[in-house]
mmCIF file of C-alpha atoms in Angstrom:
data_model
loop_
_atom_site.group_PDB
_atom_site.id
_atom_site.type_symbol
_atom_site.label_atom_id
_atom_site.label_comp_id
_atom_site.label_asym_id
_atom_site.label_seq_id
_atom_site.Cartn_x
_atom_site.Cartn_y
_atom_site.Cartn_z
ATOM 1 C CA MET A 99 204.519 177.845 76.465
ATOM 2 C CA ASP A 100 203.615 181.491 76.874
ATOM 3 C CA THR A 101 201.230 182.534 79.678
ATOM 4 C CA ILE A 102 198.394 185.027 79.240
ATOM 5 C CA ASN A 103 200.466 187.723 80.915
ATOM 6 C CA GLU A 104 203.288 187.144 78.631
ATOM 7 C CA LEU A 105 201.075 187.212 75.505
ATOM 8 C CA ALA A 106 199.384 190.370 76.885
ATOM 9 C CA ALA A 107 202.777 192.217 77.016
ATOM 10 C CA ASP A 108 201.989 193.215 73.359
ATOM 11 C CA GLU A 109 199.312 195.960 73.224
ATOM 12 C CA ARG A 110 197.603 194.494 70.167
ATOM 13 C CA THR A 111 197.473 191.041 71.619
ATOM 14 C CA ALA A 112 196.225 192.367 74.907
ATOM 15 C CA ARG A 113 193.306 194.013 73.183
ATOM 16 C CA ILE A 114 192.466 190.869 71.394
ATOM 17 C CA ILE A 115 192.421 188.950 74.747
ATOM 18 C CA LEU A 116 190.078 191.649 76.181
ATOM 19 C CA ALA A 117 187.859 191.696 73.148
ATOM 20 C CA VAL A 118 187.432 187.881 73.498
ATOM 21 C CA ALA A 119 186.650 188.185 77.328
ATOM 22 C CA SER A 120 184.343 191.273 77.192
ATOM 23 C CA GLU A 121 181.138 192.100 75.438
ATOM 24 C CA PRO A 122 180.778 195.055 73.065
ATOM 25 C CA GLY A 123 180.168 198.357 74.770
ATOM 26 C CA ASP A 124 181.828 197.297 78.054
ATOM 27 C CA ALA A 125 182.490 200.795 79.454
ATOM 28 C CA VAL A 126 184.182 199.458 82.605
ATOM 29 C CA THR A 127 186.809 197.555 80.623
ATOM 30 C CA GLY A 128 187.137 200.572 78.243
ATOM 31 C CA ARG A 129 187.735 202.940 81.169
ATOM 32 C CA MET A 130 190.347 200.671 82.573
ATOM 33 C CA ILE A 131 192.170 200.512 79.195
ATOM 34 C CA ARG A 132 192.049 204.234 78.899
ATOM 35 C CA THR A 133 193.397 204.691 82.423
ATOM 36 C CA VAL A 134 196.245 201.999 82.576
ATOM 37 C CA GLY A 135 196.478 200.406 79.061
ATOM 38 C CA ALA A 136 195.378 197.041 77.761
ATOM 39 C CA SER A 137 198.373 195.108 79.125
ATOM 40 C CA GLU A 138 197.994 196.348 82.674
ATOM 41 C CA THR A 139 194.142 195.854 82.402
ATOM 42 C CA ILE A 140 194.775 192.125 81.912
ATOM 43 C CA ALA A 141 197.198 192.100 84.777
ATOM 44 C CA ARG A 142 194.562 193.593 87.031
ATOM 45 C CA VAL A 143 191.955 191.143 85.865
ATOM 46 C CA LEU A 144 194.085 188.260 86.807
ATOM 47 C CA ALA A 145 195.601 189.658 89.904
ATOM 48 C CA ASP A 146 194.859 188.156 93.385
ATOM 49 C CA GLU A 147 193.790 191.525 94.769
ATOM 50 C CA VAL A 148 190.652 193.349 93.758
ATOM 51 C CA PRO A 149 191.243 196.443 91.642
ATOM 52 C CA PRO A 150 190.756 199.595 93.682
ATOM 53 C CA ARG A 151 187.509 200.948 92.294
ATOM 54 C CA PRO A 152 183.819 200.622 93.387
ATOM 55 C CA ASP A 153 182.927 198.079 90.699
ATOM 56 C CA GLY A 154 186.363 196.455 90.649
ATOM 57 C CA ASP A 155 185.291 193.200 92.347
ATOM 58 C CA THR A 156 182.230 192.614 90.021
ATOM 59 C CA TRP A 157 184.299 193.552 86.952
ATOM 60 C CA GLN A 158 187.138 191.217 87.899
ATOM 61 C CA ARG A 159 184.821 188.305 88.720
ATOM 62 C CA ARG A 160 183.033 188.762 85.408
ATOM 63 C CA LEU A 161 186.138 188.911 83.151
ATOM 64 C CA ALA A 162 188.680 186.647 84.874
ATOM 65 C CA PRO A 163 186.898 183.320 83.976
ATOM 66 C CA ARG A 164 186.509 184.354 80.324
ATOM 67 C CA ILE A 165 190.357 184.788 79.842
ATOM 68 C CA ASP A 166 191.377 181.320 78.544
ATOM 69 C CA LEU A 167 194.817 180.558 77.080
ATOM 70 C CA ALA A 168 193.558 178.005 74.673
ATOM 71 C CA GLN A 169 190.756 180.213 73.369
ATOM 72 C CA THR A 170 193.202 183.064 73.032
ATOM 73 C CA ARG A 171 195.487 180.913 70.891
ATOM 74 C CA ARG A 172 192.608 179.883 68.728
ATOM 75 C CA VAL A 173 191.537 183.411 68.064
ATOM 76 C CA LEU A 174 195.109 184.556 67.397
ATOM 77 C CA ALA A 175 195.527 181.706 64.867
ATOM 78 C CA GLU A 176 192.192 182.660 63.071
ATOM 79 C CA THR A 177 193.295 186.345 63.010
ATOM 80 C CA GLU A 178 196.494 185.418 61.260
ATOM 81 C CA ARG A 179 194.494 183.972 58.242
ATOM 82 C CA PRO A 180 195.170 185.653 54.915
ATOM 83 C CA GLY A 181 193.083 188.747 54.425
ATOM 84 C CA MET A 182 192.147 189.169 58.124
ATOM 85 C CA ARG A 183 193.399 192.229 60.149
ATOM 86 C CA VAL A 184 193.010 193.392 63.633
ATOM 87 C CA LEU A 185 192.827 197.254 64.055
ATOM 88 C CA ILE A 186 193.410 199.112 67.247
ATOM 89 C CA PRO A 187 193.589 202.763 68.189
ATOM 90 C CA GLY A 188 196.797 204.263 66.755
ATOM 91 C CA ASP A 189 196.638 202.313 63.472
ATOM 92 C CA ALA A 190 196.291 204.483 60.326
ATOM 93 C CA GLU A 191 193.050 202.814 59.395
ATOM 94 C CA TRP A 192 191.456 203.088 62.763
ATOM 95 C CA PRO A 193 188.151 204.958 62.090
ATOM 96 C CA ALA A 194 188.354 208.106 64.189
ATOM 97 C CA GLY A 195 184.489 208.299 64.382
ATOM 98 C CA VAL A 196 184.230 205.400 66.842
ATOM 99 C CA ASP A 197 186.192 207.402 69.419
ATOM 100 C CA ALA A 198 182.974 209.299 69.966
ATOM 101 C CA LEU A 199 181.703 206.307 71.890
ATOM 102 C CA GLY A 200 184.232 207.083 74.679
ATOM 103 C CA ASP A 201 184.788 204.281 77.127
ATOM 104 C CA GLY A 202 182.217 202.176 75.168
ATOM 105 C CA ALA A 203 184.320 202.243 71.977
ATOM 106 C CA PRO A 204 185.505 198.974 70.467
ATOM 107 C CA VAL A 205 188.511 197.357 72.112
ATOM 108 C CA ALA A 206 189.653 196.235 68.698
ATOM 109 C CA LEU A 207 188.147 195.728 65.226
ATOM 110 C CA TRP A 208 188.502 192.783 62.912
ATOM 111 C CA ALA A 209 188.600 193.649 59.227
ATOM 112 C CA LYS A 210 188.541 191.749 56.040
ATOM 113 C CA GLY A 211 188.899 193.773 52.787
ATOM 114 C CA ASP A 212 189.716 197.340 51.968
ATOM 115 C CA THR A 213 190.578 198.939 55.302
ATOM 116 C CA GLY A 214 191.363 202.141 53.518
ATOM 117 C CA LEU A 215 187.694 202.875 53.440
ATOM 118 C CA LEU A 216 187.740 203.564 57.137
ATOM 119 C CA SER A 217 190.315 206.460 56.608
ATOM 120 C CA ARG A 218 187.681 208.559 54.762
ATOM 121 C CA PRO A 219 186.130 211.376 56.825
ATOM 122 C CA VAL A 220 182.820 210.665 58.516
ATOM 123 C CA TRP A 221 181.035 213.099 56.150
ATOM 124 C CA ASP A 222 181.988 210.743 53.324
ATOM 125 C CA ARG A 223 180.422 207.804 55.059
ATOM 126 C CA LEU A 224 176.617 207.108 54.975
ATOM 127 C CA THR A 225 174.935 204.409 57.040
ATOM 128 C CA VAL A 226 171.802 202.981 55.309
ATOM 129 C CA THR A 227 169.673 200.609 57.323
ATOM 130 C CA GLY A 228 166.061 199.699 58.079
ATOM 131 C CA ALA A 229 163.501 196.981 58.092
ATOM 132 C CA ARG A 230 164.398 193.335 57.604
ATOM 133 C CA ALA A 231 160.932 192.644 56.326
ATOM 134 C CA SER A 232 161.240 195.427 53.688
ATOM 135 C CA THR A 233 158.739 196.127 50.957
ATOM 136 C CA ALA A 234 159.431 196.631 47.232
ATOM 137 C CA TYR A 235 158.948 200.369 47.863
ATOM 138 C CA GLY A 236 161.559 200.444 50.599
ATOM 139 C CA GLU A 237 164.172 198.492 48.485
ATOM 140 C CA HIS A 238 163.478 200.676 45.547
ATOM 141 C CA ALA A 239 163.952 203.937 47.597
ATOM 142 C CA THR A 240 167.173 202.321 49.052
ATOM 143 C CA THR A 241 168.558 201.472 45.682
ATOM 144 C CA GLU A 242 167.923 204.921 44.210
ATOM 145 C CA LEU A 243 169.533 206.692 47.200
ATOM 146 C CA VAL A 244 172.576 204.449 47.416
ATOM 147 C CA GLN A 245 173.187 204.659 43.720
ATOM 148 C CA SER A 246 173.191 208.513 44.065
ATOM 149 C CA ALA A 247 175.482 208.270 47.164
ATOM 150 C CA VAL A 248 177.957 206.074 45.226
ATOM 151 C CA ALA A 249 177.982 208.604 42.317
ATOM 152 C CA ASP A 250 178.662 211.238 44.971
ATOM 153 C CA SER A 251 181.757 209.272 46.126
ATOM 154 C CA ARG A 252 180.310 208.269 49.493
ATOM 155 C CA VAL A 253 181.127 204.993 51.291
ATOM 156 C CA VAL A 254 177.917 203.063 52.169
ATOM 157 C CA PHE A 255 177.721 201.324 55.543
ATOM 158 C CA SER A 256 175.131 198.884 56.535
ATOM 159 C CA GLY A 257 174.681 195.770 58.724
ATOM 160 C CA GLY A 258 174.488 193.008 56.196
ATOM 161 C CA ALA A 259 170.953 191.869 57.275
ATOM 162 C CA TYR A 260 167.980 190.855 55.177
ATOM 163 C CA GLY A 261 165.810 193.624 53.734
ATOM 164 C CA ILE A 262 167.024 197.170 53.496
ATOM 165 C CA ASP A 263 170.638 196.374 54.644
ATOM 166 C CA GLY A 264 170.995 193.807 51.799
ATOM 167 C CA ALA A 265 169.512 196.108 49.265
ATOM 168 C CA ALA A 266 171.998 198.901 50.279
ATOM 169 C CA HIS A 267 174.985 196.584 49.931
ATOM 170 C CA ARG A 268 173.794 195.184 46.559
ATOM 171 C CA ALA A 269 173.065 198.620 45.171
ATOM 172 C CA ALA A 270 176.500 199.880 46.093
ATOM 173 C CA LEU A 271 178.212 196.820 44.639
ATOM 174 C CA ALA A 272 176.163 196.990 41.434
ATOM 175 C CA SER A 273 177.170 200.640 41.040
ATOM 176 C CA ASN A 274 180.952 199.740 41.548
ATOM 177 C CA GLY A 275 180.855 201.752 44.732
ATOM 178 C CA SER A 276 182.431 201.152 48.190
ATOM 179 C CA THR A 277 180.436 199.455 50.840
ATOM 180 C CA VAL A 278 181.249 198.203 54.416
ATOM 181 C CA ALA A 279 179.208 195.531 56.279
ATOM 182 C CA VAL A 280 179.442 195.781 60.078
ATOM 183 C CA LEU A 281 178.599 192.392 61.524
ATOM 184 C CA ALA A 282 177.362 191.314 64.935
ATOM 185 C CA GLY A 283 179.496 188.222 65.020
ATOM 186 C CA GLY A 284 182.904 186.929 63.942
ATOM 187 C CA LEU A 285 183.985 187.431 60.322
ATOM 188 C CA ASP A 286 184.414 183.628 60.014
ATOM 189 C CA ARG A 287 180.720 183.112 60.776
ATOM 190 C CA LEU A 288 178.888 185.209 58.150
ATOM 191 C CA TYR A 289 175.344 186.003 59.262
ATOM 192 C CA PRO A 290 172.674 185.685 58.053
ATOM 193 C CA ALA A 291 173.576 182.497 56.229
ATOM 194 C CA GLY A 292 171.352 183.471 53.375
ATOM 195 C CA HIS A 293 173.691 186.454 52.649
ATOM 196 C CA THR A 294 176.885 184.408 52.659
ATOM 197 C CA ASP A 295 177.526 185.077 48.971
ATOM 198 C CA LEU A 296 176.648 188.712 49.342
ATOM 199 C CA LEU A 297 178.876 189.228 52.390
ATOM 200 C CA THR A 298 181.687 187.273 50.740
ATOM 201 C CA ARG A 299 181.550 189.763 47.854
ATOM 202 C CA VAL A 300 181.477 192.677 50.280
ATOM 203 C CA GLY A 301 184.663 191.334 51.814
ATOM 204 C CA LYS A 302 186.239 191.037 48.390
ATOM 205 C CA ASP A 303 185.109 194.334 46.857
ATOM 206 C CA GLY A 304 184.546 196.359 50.041
ATOM 207 C CA LEU A 305 185.079 195.633 53.685
ATOM 208 C CA LEU A 306 183.732 193.360 56.414
ATOM 209 C CA LEU A 307 184.070 194.789 59.908
ATOM 210 C CA SER A 308 183.371 193.473 63.402
ATOM 211 C CA GLU A 309 184.373 194.189 67.013
ATOM 212 C CA LEU A 310 183.677 190.514 67.839
ATOM 213 C CA PRO A 311 186.586 188.017 67.399
ATOM 214 C CA PRO A 312 186.482 185.044 65.081
ATOM 215 C CA GLY A 313 184.262 182.303 66.339
ATOM 216 C CA SER A 314 181.755 184.749 67.989
ATOM 217 C CA ALA A 315 178.069 184.202 67.350
ATOM 218 C CA PRO A 316 175.590 187.069 66.952
ATOM 219 C CA THR A 317 173.252 187.630 69.932
ATOM 220 C CA LYS A 318 170.489 190.124 70.594
ATOM 221 C CA TRP A 319 172.814 192.247 72.661
ATOM 222 C CA ARG A 320 175.515 192.224 69.989
ATOM 223 C CA PHE A 321 172.976 193.256 67.409
ATOM 224 C CA LEU A 322 172.070 196.312 69.488
ATOM 225 C CA GLN A 323 175.654 197.211 70.122
ATOM 226 C CA ARG A 324 176.391 196.846 66.411
ATOM 227 C CA GLY A 325 173.869 199.656 65.945
ATOM 228 C CA ARG A 326 176.062 202.020 67.906
ATOM 229 C CA LEU A 327 179.034 201.150 65.708
ATOM 230 C CA LEU A 328 176.914 201.913 62.518
ATOM 231 C CA ALA A 329 175.901 205.285 64.079
ATOM 232 C CA ALA A 330 179.476 206.256 65.146
ATOM 233 C CA LEU A 331 181.154 205.173 61.850
ATOM 234 C CA SER A 332 179.283 207.544 59.504
ATOM 235 C CA GLY A 333 178.250 211.134 59.366
ATOM 236 C CA THR A 334 174.511 210.417 58.675
ATOM 237 C CA VAL A 335 172.223 207.494 59.367
ATOM 238 C CA LEU A 336 169.561 206.996 56.815
ATOM 239 C CA ILE A 337 166.496 204.925 57.795
ATOM 240 C CA ALA A 338 164.974 203.928 54.549
ATOM 241 C CA GLU A 339 162.094 201.843 55.959
ATOM 242 C CA ALA A 340 161.391 200.640 59.449
ATOM 243 C CA GLY A 341 158.580 199.197 61.500
ATOM 244 C CA TYR A 342 157.319 201.056 64.670
ATOM 245 C CA ARG A 343 159.596 199.005 66.942
ATOM 246 C CA SER A 344 162.412 198.285 64.366
ATOM 247 C CA GLY A 345 165.957 197.662 65.730
ATOM 248 C CA SER A 346 167.146 200.241 63.178
ATOM 249 C CA LEU A 347 165.440 202.910 65.378
ATOM 250 C CA HIS A 348 167.971 201.971 68.037
ATOM 251 C CA THR A 349 170.706 202.857 65.559
ATOM 252 C CA ALA A 350 169.019 206.192 64.868
ATOM 253 C CA ALA A 351 168.780 206.828 68.632
ATOM 254 C CA ARG A 352 172.446 206.209 69.105
ATOM 255 C CA ALA A 353 173.337 208.470 66.116
ATOM 256 C CA ILE A 354 171.348 211.330 67.784
ATOM 257 C CA GLU A 355 173.192 210.774 71.046
ATOM 258 C CA LEU A 356 176.483 211.013 69.132
ATOM 259 C CA GLY A 357 175.378 214.186 67.455
ATOM 260 C CA ARG A 358 175.133 212.536 64.046
ATOM 261 C CA SER A 359 172.311 213.543 61.681
ATOM 262 C CA VAL A 360 169.412 211.055 60.919
ATOM 263 C CA GLY A 361 167.374 211.044 57.787
ATOM 264 C CA ALA A 362 164.088 209.061 57.348
ATOM 265 C CA VAL A 363 162.371 208.200 54.112
ATOM 266 C CA PRO A 364 158.590 208.623 54.257
ATOM 267 C CA GLY A 365 156.243 205.880 53.116
ATOM 268 C CA PRO A 366 152.645 205.284 52.587
ATOM 269 C CA LEU A 367 150.545 206.157 55.694
ATOM 270 C CA THR A 368 148.985 202.703 55.590
ATOM 271 C CA SER A 369 152.291 200.911 55.501
ATOM 272 C CA ALA A 370 153.461 199.289 58.796
ATOM 273 C CA ALA A 371 156.903 198.987 57.313
ATOM 274 C CA SER A 372 157.204 202.782 57.276
ATOM 275 C CA ALA A 373 155.725 203.450 60.724
ATOM 276 C CA GLY A 374 159.217 203.785 62.302
ATOM 277 C CA CYS A 375 160.269 206.318 59.748
ATOM 278 C CA HIS A 376 157.052 208.288 60.361
ATOM 279 C CA ARG A 377 157.690 208.113 64.135
ATOM 280 C CA LEU A 378 161.133 209.649 63.685
ATOM 281 C CA LEU A 379 159.647 212.447 61.605
ATOM 282 C CA ARG A 380 156.773 213.040 63.975
ATOM 283 C CA ASP A 381 159.029 213.243 67.011
ATOM 284 C CA GLY A 382 161.451 215.638 65.222
ATOM 285 C CA LEU A 383 164.334 213.154 65.498
ATOM 286 C CA GLY A 384 164.878 212.753 61.771
ATOM 287 C CA SER A 385 164.937 214.937 58.790
ATOM 288 C CA ILE A 386 162.646 214.027 55.866
ATOM 289 C CA ILE A 387 164.414 212.449 52.840
ATOM 290 C CA THR A 388 162.673 213.006 49.532
ATOM 291 C CA GLY A 389 165.741 212.491 47.419
ATOM 292 C CA TYR A 390 169.518 212.327 47.556
ATOM 293 C CA ASP A 391 169.916 216.122 47.647
ATOM 294 C CA ASP A 392 168.493 215.877 51.225
ATOM 295 C CA VAL A 393 171.080 213.324 52.159
ATOM 296 C CA ARG A 394 173.869 215.405 50.733
ATOM 297 C CA GLU A 395 172.737 218.442 52.644
ATOM 298 C CA LEU A 396 172.885 216.396 55.939
ATOM 299 C CA LEU A 397 176.441 215.170 55.134
ATOM 300 C CA HIS A 398 177.518 218.770 54.257
ATOM 301 C CA GLU A 399 176.218 219.891 57.654
ATOM 302 C CA VAL A 400 178.373 217.344 59.313
ATOM 303 C CA ARG A 401 181.414 218.409 57.301
ATOM 304 C CA ASP A 402 180.818 222.142 57.954
ATOM 305 C CA GLY A 403 180.248 221.445 61.661
ATOM 306 C CA ALA A 404 183.614 219.530 61.905
ATOM 307 C CA HIS A 405 185.484 222.351 60.096
ATOM 308 C CA ARG A 406 183.895 224.916 62.306
ATOM 309 C CA ALA A 407 184.957 222.976 65.415
ATOM 310 C CA VAL A 408 188.557 222.900 64.174
ATOM 311 C CA ARG A 409 188.560 226.665 63.528
ATOM 312 C CA GLU A 410 187.139 227.298 67.038
ATOM 313 C CA ARG A 411 189.721 225.181 68.677
ATOM 314 C CA ALA A 412 192.388 227.093 66.752
ATOM 315 C CA GLY A 413 190.935 230.363 67.964
ATOM 316 C CA LEU A 414 189.957 231.490 64.451
ATOM 317 C CA GLU A 415 186.334 231.765 65.131
ATOM 318 C CA ALA A 416 184.434 233.566 67.972
#
């Protein structure tokens, strides 16, 4: 029977093992992988001596108990199911946008569906998210904007949740467009349960994506970390409707940190469901969205900025 170290000799398998043992956004593990590679990272986790770094002891004691051979075999078996894929850096479909997360980037990504959607440039990808307790106004605005984005050949990303997320996925599918649902748990545990049929269709006609291995349940921390992925995967984050303390504002904040543009749809002044959007606009953190032309302009700014950066690196622009 293979040992963990023998299984970890393969870089892809080593990353799967580390994804099982660590939590999303684990920058210490990410830094170790960047420095010595995934296989050697596992060797250092399981070594008798403490890794030579200030936080090495804490990191080792945190991860070592979570590396289990039986659990690793179960995840590897689930990953081999038809339609399921594991993507790692270096794969053609690995989305370059997530590299902006640095050491906090995903160790691996589980995918089910059309992974070619991840190869599109970030300015062709639009994240649409917002309130779970959405209003008819918010869902109508979402549907109109997503339909226009699909007609403009954009890929629509969202989190598969109730409310605005669900409206975004449904509008993209109804328009025969491309949509990606980024989940906060394993792809074998579709959440929320009330969206099982919707997410199943997204996996068939679009793409389901998660940095959590099969069998993983969503948690509050994983939902927050899912937000950073939604921000990194697209060129623009559109908040269609959000309460004053909505979790979607965390996604917007991460987008701003990554240099992505954020758009916010204004709502009635009396609507608590639009208070988060108004907060973004008041604080100058988001651009006002009055129609799809405003969204297109934000995406074009991302495209032009990327092209300008390439020219500058090539010495073609002062």
